[in-house]
Coordinates of C-alpha atoms and ligand atoms in Angstrom, one line a residue:
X215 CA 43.1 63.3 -121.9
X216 CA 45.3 61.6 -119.8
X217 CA 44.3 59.2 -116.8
X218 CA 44.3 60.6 -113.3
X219 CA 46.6 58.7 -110.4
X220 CA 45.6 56.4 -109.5
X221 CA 44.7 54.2 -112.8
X222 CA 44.0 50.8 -110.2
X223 CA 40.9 51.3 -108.2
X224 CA 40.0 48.8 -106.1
X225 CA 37.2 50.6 -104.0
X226 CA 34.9 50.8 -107.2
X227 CA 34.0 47.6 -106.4
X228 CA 33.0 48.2 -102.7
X229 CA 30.8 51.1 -103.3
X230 CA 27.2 49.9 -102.8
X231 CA 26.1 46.5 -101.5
X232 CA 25.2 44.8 -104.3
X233 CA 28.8 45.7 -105.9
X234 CA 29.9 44.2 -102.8
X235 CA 27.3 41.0 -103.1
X236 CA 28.8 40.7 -106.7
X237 CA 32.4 40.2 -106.0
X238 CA 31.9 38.1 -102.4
X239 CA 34.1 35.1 -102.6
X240 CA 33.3 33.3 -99.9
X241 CA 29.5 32.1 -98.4
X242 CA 28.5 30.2 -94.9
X243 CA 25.3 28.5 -95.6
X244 CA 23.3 26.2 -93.7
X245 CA 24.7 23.2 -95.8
X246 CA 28.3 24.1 -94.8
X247 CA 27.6 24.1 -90.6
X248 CA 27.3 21.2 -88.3
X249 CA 26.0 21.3 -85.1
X250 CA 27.3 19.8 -81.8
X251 CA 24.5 18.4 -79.4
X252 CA 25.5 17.5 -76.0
X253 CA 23.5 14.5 -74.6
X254 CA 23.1 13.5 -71.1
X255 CA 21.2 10.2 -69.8
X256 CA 19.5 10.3 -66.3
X257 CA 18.8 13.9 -65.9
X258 CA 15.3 15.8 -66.4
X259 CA 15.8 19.4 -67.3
X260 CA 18.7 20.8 -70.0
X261 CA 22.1 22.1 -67.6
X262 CA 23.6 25.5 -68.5
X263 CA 27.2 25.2 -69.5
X264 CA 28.4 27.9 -67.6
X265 CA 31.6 28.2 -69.7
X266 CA 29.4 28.5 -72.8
X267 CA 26.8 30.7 -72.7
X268 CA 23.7 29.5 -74.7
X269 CA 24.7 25.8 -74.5
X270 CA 22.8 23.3 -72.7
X271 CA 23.3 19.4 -71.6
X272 CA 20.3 17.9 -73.3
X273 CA 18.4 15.5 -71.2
X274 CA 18.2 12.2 -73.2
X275 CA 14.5 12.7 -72.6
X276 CA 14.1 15.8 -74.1
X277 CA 16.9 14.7 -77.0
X278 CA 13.4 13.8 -79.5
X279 CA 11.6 17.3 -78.9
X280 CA 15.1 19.1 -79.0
X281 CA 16.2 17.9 -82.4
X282 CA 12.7 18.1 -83.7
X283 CA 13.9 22.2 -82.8
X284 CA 17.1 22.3 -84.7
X285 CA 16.1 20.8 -87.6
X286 CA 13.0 23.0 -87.4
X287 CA 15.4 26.0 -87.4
X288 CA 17.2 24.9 -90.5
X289 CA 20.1 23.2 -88.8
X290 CA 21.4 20.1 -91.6
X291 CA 23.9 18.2 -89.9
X292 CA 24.5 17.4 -85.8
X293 CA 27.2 15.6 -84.4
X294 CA 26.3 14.2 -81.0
X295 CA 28.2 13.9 -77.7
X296 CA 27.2 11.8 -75.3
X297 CA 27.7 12.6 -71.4
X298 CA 27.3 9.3 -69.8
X299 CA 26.6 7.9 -66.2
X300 CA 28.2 4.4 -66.9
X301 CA 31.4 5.0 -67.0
X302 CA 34.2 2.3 -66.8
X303 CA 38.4 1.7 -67.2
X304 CA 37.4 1.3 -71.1
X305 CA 34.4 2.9 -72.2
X306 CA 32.7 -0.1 -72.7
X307 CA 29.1 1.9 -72.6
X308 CA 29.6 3.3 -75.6
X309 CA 29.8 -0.1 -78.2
X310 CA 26.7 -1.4 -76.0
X311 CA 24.4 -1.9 -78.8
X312 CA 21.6 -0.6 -75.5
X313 CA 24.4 2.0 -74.6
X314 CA 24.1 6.4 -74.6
X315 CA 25.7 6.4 -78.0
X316 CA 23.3 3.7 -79.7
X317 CA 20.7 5.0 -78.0
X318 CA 21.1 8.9 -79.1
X319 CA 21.8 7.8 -82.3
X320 CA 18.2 6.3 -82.3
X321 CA 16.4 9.1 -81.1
X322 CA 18.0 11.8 -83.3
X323 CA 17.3 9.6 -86.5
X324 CA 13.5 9.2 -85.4
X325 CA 13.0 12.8 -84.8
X326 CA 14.6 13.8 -87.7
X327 CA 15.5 11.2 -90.3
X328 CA 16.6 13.4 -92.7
X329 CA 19.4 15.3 -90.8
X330 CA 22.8 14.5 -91.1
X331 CA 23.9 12.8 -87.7
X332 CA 27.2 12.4 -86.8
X333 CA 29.0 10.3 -83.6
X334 CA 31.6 11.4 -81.7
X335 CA 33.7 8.5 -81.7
X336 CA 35.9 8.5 -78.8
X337 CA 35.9 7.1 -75.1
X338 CA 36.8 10.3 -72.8
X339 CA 33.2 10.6 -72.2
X340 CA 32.8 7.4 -71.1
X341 CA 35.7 6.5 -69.5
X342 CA 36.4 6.9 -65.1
X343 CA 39.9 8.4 -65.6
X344 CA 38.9 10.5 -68.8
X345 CA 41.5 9.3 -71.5
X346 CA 40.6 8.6 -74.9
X347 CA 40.9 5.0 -74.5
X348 CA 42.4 2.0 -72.8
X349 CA 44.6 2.5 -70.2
X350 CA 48.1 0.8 -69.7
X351 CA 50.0 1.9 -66.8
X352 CA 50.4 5.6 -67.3
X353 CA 49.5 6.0 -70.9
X354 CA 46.9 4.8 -73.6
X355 CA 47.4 1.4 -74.8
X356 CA 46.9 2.2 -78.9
X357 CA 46.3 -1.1 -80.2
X358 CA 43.7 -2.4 -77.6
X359 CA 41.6 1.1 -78.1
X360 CA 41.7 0.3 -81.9
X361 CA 39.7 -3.2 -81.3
X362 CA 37.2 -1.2 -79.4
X363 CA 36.8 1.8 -81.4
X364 CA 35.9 -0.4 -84.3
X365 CA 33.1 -1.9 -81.8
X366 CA 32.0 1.8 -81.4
X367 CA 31.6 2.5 -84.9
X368 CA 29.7 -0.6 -85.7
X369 CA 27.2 0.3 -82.9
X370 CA 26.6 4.1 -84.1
X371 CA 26.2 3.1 -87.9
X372 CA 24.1 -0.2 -87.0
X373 CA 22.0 2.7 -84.8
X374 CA 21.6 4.7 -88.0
X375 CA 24.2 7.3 -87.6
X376 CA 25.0 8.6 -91.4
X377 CA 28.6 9.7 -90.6
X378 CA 31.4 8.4 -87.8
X379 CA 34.0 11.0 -86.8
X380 CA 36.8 9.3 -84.8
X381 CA 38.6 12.3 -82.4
X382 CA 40.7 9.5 -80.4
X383 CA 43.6 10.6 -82.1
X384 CA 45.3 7.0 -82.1
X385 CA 47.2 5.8 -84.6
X386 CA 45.8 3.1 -87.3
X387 CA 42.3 4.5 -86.3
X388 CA 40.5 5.1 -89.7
X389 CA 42.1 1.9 -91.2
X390 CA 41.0 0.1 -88.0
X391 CA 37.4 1.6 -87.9
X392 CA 37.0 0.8 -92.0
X393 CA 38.0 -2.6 -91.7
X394 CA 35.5 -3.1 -88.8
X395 CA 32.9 -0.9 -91.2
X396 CA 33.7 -3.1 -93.6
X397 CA 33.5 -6.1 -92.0
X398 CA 30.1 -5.7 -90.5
X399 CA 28.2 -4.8 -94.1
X400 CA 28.4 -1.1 -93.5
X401 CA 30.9 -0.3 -96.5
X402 CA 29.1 2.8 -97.5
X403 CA 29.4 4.2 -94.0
X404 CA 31.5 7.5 -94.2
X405 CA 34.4 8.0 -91.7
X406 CA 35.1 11.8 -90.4
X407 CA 38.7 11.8 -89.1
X408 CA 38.9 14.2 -86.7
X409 CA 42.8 14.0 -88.9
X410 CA 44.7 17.5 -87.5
X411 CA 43.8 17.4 -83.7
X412 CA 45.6 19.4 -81.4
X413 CA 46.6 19.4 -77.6
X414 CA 44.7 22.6 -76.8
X415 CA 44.0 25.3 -74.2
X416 CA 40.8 25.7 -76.3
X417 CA 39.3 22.5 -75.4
X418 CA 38.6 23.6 -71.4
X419 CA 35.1 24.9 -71.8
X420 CA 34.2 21.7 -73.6
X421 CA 35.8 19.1 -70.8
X422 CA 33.3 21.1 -68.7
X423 CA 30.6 20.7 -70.8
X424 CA 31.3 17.1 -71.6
X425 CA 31.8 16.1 -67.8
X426 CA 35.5 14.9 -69.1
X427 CA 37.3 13.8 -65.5
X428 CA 40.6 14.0 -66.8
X429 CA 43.9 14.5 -64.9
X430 CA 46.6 15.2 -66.6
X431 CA 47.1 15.9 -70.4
X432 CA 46.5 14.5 -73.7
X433 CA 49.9 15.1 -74.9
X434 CA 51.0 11.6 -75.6
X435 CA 48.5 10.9 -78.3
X436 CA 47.0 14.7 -79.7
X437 CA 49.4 16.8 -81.5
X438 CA 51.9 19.6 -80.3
X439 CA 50.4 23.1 -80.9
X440 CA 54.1 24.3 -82.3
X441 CA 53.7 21.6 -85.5
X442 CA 52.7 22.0 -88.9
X443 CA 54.2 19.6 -91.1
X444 CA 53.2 17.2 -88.6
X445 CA 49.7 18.1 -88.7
X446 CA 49.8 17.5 -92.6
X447 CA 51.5 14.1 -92.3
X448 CA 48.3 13.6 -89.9
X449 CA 46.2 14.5 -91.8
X450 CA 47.4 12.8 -95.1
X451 CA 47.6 9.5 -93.2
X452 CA 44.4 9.3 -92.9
X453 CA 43.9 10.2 -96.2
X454 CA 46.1 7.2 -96.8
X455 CA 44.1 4.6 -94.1
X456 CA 40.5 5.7 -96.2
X457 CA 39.0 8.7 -94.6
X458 CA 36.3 10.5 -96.7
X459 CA 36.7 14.0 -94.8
X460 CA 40.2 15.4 -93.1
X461 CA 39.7 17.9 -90.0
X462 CA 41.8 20.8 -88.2
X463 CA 40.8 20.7 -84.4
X464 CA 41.0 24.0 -83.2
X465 CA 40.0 26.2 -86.0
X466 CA 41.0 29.3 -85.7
X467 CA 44.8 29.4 -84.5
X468 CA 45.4 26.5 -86.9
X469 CA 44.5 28.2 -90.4
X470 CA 47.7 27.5 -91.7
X471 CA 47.3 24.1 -91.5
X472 CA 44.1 24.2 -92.9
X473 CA 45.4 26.4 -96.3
X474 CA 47.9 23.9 -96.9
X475 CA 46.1 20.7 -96.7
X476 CA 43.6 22.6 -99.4
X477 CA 46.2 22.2 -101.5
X478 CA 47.3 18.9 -100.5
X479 CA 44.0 17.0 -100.9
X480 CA 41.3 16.7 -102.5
X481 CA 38.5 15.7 -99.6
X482 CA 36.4 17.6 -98.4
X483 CA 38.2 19.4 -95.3
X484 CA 36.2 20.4 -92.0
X485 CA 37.3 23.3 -89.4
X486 CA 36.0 22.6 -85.9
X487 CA 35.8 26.2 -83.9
X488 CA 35.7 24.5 -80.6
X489 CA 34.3 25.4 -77.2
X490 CA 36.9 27.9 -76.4
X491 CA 36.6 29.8 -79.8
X492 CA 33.1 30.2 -79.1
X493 CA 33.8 31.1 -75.4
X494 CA 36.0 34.0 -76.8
X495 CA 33.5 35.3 -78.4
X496 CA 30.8 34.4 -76.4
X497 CA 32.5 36.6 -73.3
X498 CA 33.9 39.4 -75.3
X499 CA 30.5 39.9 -76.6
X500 CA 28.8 39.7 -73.3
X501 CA 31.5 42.8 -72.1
X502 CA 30.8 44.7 -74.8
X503 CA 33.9 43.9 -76.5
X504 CA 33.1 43.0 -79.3
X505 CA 30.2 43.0 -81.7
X506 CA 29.4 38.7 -82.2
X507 CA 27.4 38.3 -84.9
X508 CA 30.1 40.0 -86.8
X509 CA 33.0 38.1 -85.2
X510 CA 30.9 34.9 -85.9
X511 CA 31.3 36.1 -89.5
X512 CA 34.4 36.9 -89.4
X513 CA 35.7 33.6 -87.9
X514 CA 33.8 31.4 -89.6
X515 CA 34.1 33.4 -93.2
X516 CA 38.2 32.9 -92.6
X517 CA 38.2 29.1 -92.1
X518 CA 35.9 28.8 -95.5
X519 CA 39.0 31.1 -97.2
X520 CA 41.2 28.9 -95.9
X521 CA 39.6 26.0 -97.2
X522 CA 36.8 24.4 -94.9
X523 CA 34.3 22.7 -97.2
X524 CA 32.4 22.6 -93.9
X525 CA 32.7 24.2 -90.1
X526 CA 31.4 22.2 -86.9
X527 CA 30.4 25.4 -84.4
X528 CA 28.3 26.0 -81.6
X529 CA 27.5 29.0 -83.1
X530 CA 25.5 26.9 -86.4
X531 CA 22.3 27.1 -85.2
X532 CA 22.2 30.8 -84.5
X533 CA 23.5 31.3 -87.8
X534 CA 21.2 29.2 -89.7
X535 CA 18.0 30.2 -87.7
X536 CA 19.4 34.2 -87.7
X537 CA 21.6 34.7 -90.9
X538 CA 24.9 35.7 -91.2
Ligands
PBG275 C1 36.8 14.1 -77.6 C2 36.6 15.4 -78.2 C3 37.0 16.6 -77.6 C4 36.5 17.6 -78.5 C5 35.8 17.0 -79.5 N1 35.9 15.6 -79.3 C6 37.7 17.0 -76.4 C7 39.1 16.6 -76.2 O1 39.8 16.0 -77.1 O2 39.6 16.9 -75.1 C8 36.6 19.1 -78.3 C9 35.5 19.9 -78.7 C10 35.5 21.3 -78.2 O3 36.5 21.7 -77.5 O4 34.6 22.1 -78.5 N2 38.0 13.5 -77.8
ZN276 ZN1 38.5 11.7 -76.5

């Protein structure tokens, strides 16, 4: 008997679910998502981000209870944002040892020691003109943000934070921030580098979110949208200066850069979908669009094919709590 066009079949392996289950290549488990908290001091009830459906300013008050929540719904891992009411030229509040950073650190780690907590280690939340550090004439001064982003660290790690993620995007930053670490006993603190960050569009909801006051851009220190190979000299820099994860910052239009750098390194990567990814959805969904626990899938199961060891998304906690 002879064979029947066509021989190569792939189908029979999609016929029932469990086929289907067998052959999966990628998973998105709880372990894999981190969840961004915003944190505001001085307010008493949580503040609808418009631009974000279904994410809330936490008041610092209700920070204990709201973590207690998270973890409660199987959330792992949070990285914290603070939105601060003492803002200055340099950000000073956030390496105040009594400061919004310190503080959240604190009340995260009590409510839930053993979730992962991660700072946001940058000044655009605490600064009066917005940047991402000290200002020198029209632009940020690199160098004399180094020296205080090293304070920064110190203070979240001496507050108990388990991981630092510098997003400043200035050069020398991981070396800088290691050799402060280093310098102050915490050697076994891991560093985060937020490593492939991008100038982007996507970042609007989150300004908004964050109470950023920016004017004007963050072209002079995040990288151009049209670059790739710069992205992976980035990235591998930081490789170079002793970071223990790399990131691409926006996720999903930056995939390629994320495939290569798999195959480039071997830390662990992380994909942030940021505030406009999940806005996209978010809206799309609410007009009936799109269906978006499926395009949640979706998304997030294309950064883990290209590569993300671990996703940042304010979609997590749904996930985790609702399955994917
Ligand atoms: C701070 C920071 C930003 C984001 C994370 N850390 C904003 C920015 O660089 O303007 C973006 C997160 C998001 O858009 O969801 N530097
Ligand atoms: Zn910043």
């Amino acid at each position: 008997m002879t064979a029947t066009f066509p021989i190569v079949r792939p189908r029979r392996l999609r016929r029932t679910e469990a086929l289907r289950g067998l052959v999966r290549e990628n998973a998105i488990t709880a372990q894999d998502l981190i969840y961004p908290v915003f944190v505001e001091e001085e307010i008493d009830e949580p503040l609808a981000i418009p631009t974000m459906p279904g994410v809330f300013r936490i008041p610092e008050r209700r920070l204990a209870a709201e973590i207690e929540a998270i973890a409660q719904d199987g959330v792992t891992s949070v990285i914290l944002f603070g939105i601060s009411h003492h803002k200055d030229a340099n950000g000073s509040d956030s390496w105040n040892t009594d400061g919004l950073m310190a503080r959240m650190v604190r009340i995260a780690k009590a409510a839930a020691p053993d979730m992962v907590v991660i700072t946001d280690n940058c000044f655009c939340e605490y600064t009066d003109h917005g940047h991402c550090g000290v200002m020198s004439g029209n632009d940020v001064d690199n160098d004399a943000t180094l020296a205080n982003l090293g304070r920064q660290a110190v203070v979240a790690i001496d507050a108990g934070a388990d991981i630092v993620a510098p997003s400043a995007m200035m050069d020398g930053q991981v070396q800088a921030i290691r050799a402060a670490l280093d310098a102050a006993g915490h050697t076994e603190a891991p560093i985060m580098a937020y490593s492939s960050k991008f100038a982007s569009a996507f970042y609007g909801p989150f300004r908004a979110a964050a109470g950023c006051e920016l004017k004007g851009n963050r072209l002079s220190y995040q990288m151009d949208p049209m670059n790739g190979r710069e992205a992976l000299r980035e990235s591998l820099i930081d490789e170079a200066e002793g970071a223990d994860f790399l990131m691409v910052k926006p996720a999903l239009a930056y995939l390629d850069v994320l495939a290569e750098l798999r195959s480039r390194t071997l830390l662990p990567l992380v994909a942030y979908q940021v505030g406009g990814e999940y806005a996209m959805i978010k809206f799309a969904a609410e007009a009936g669009a799109i269906d978006e626990a499926r395009a949640v899938r979706e998304t997030l199961g294309a950064m883990k094919r290209a590569g993300a060891a671990l996703i940042i998304s304010y979609f997590a906690r749904d996930v985790v709590r609702d399955g994917i």
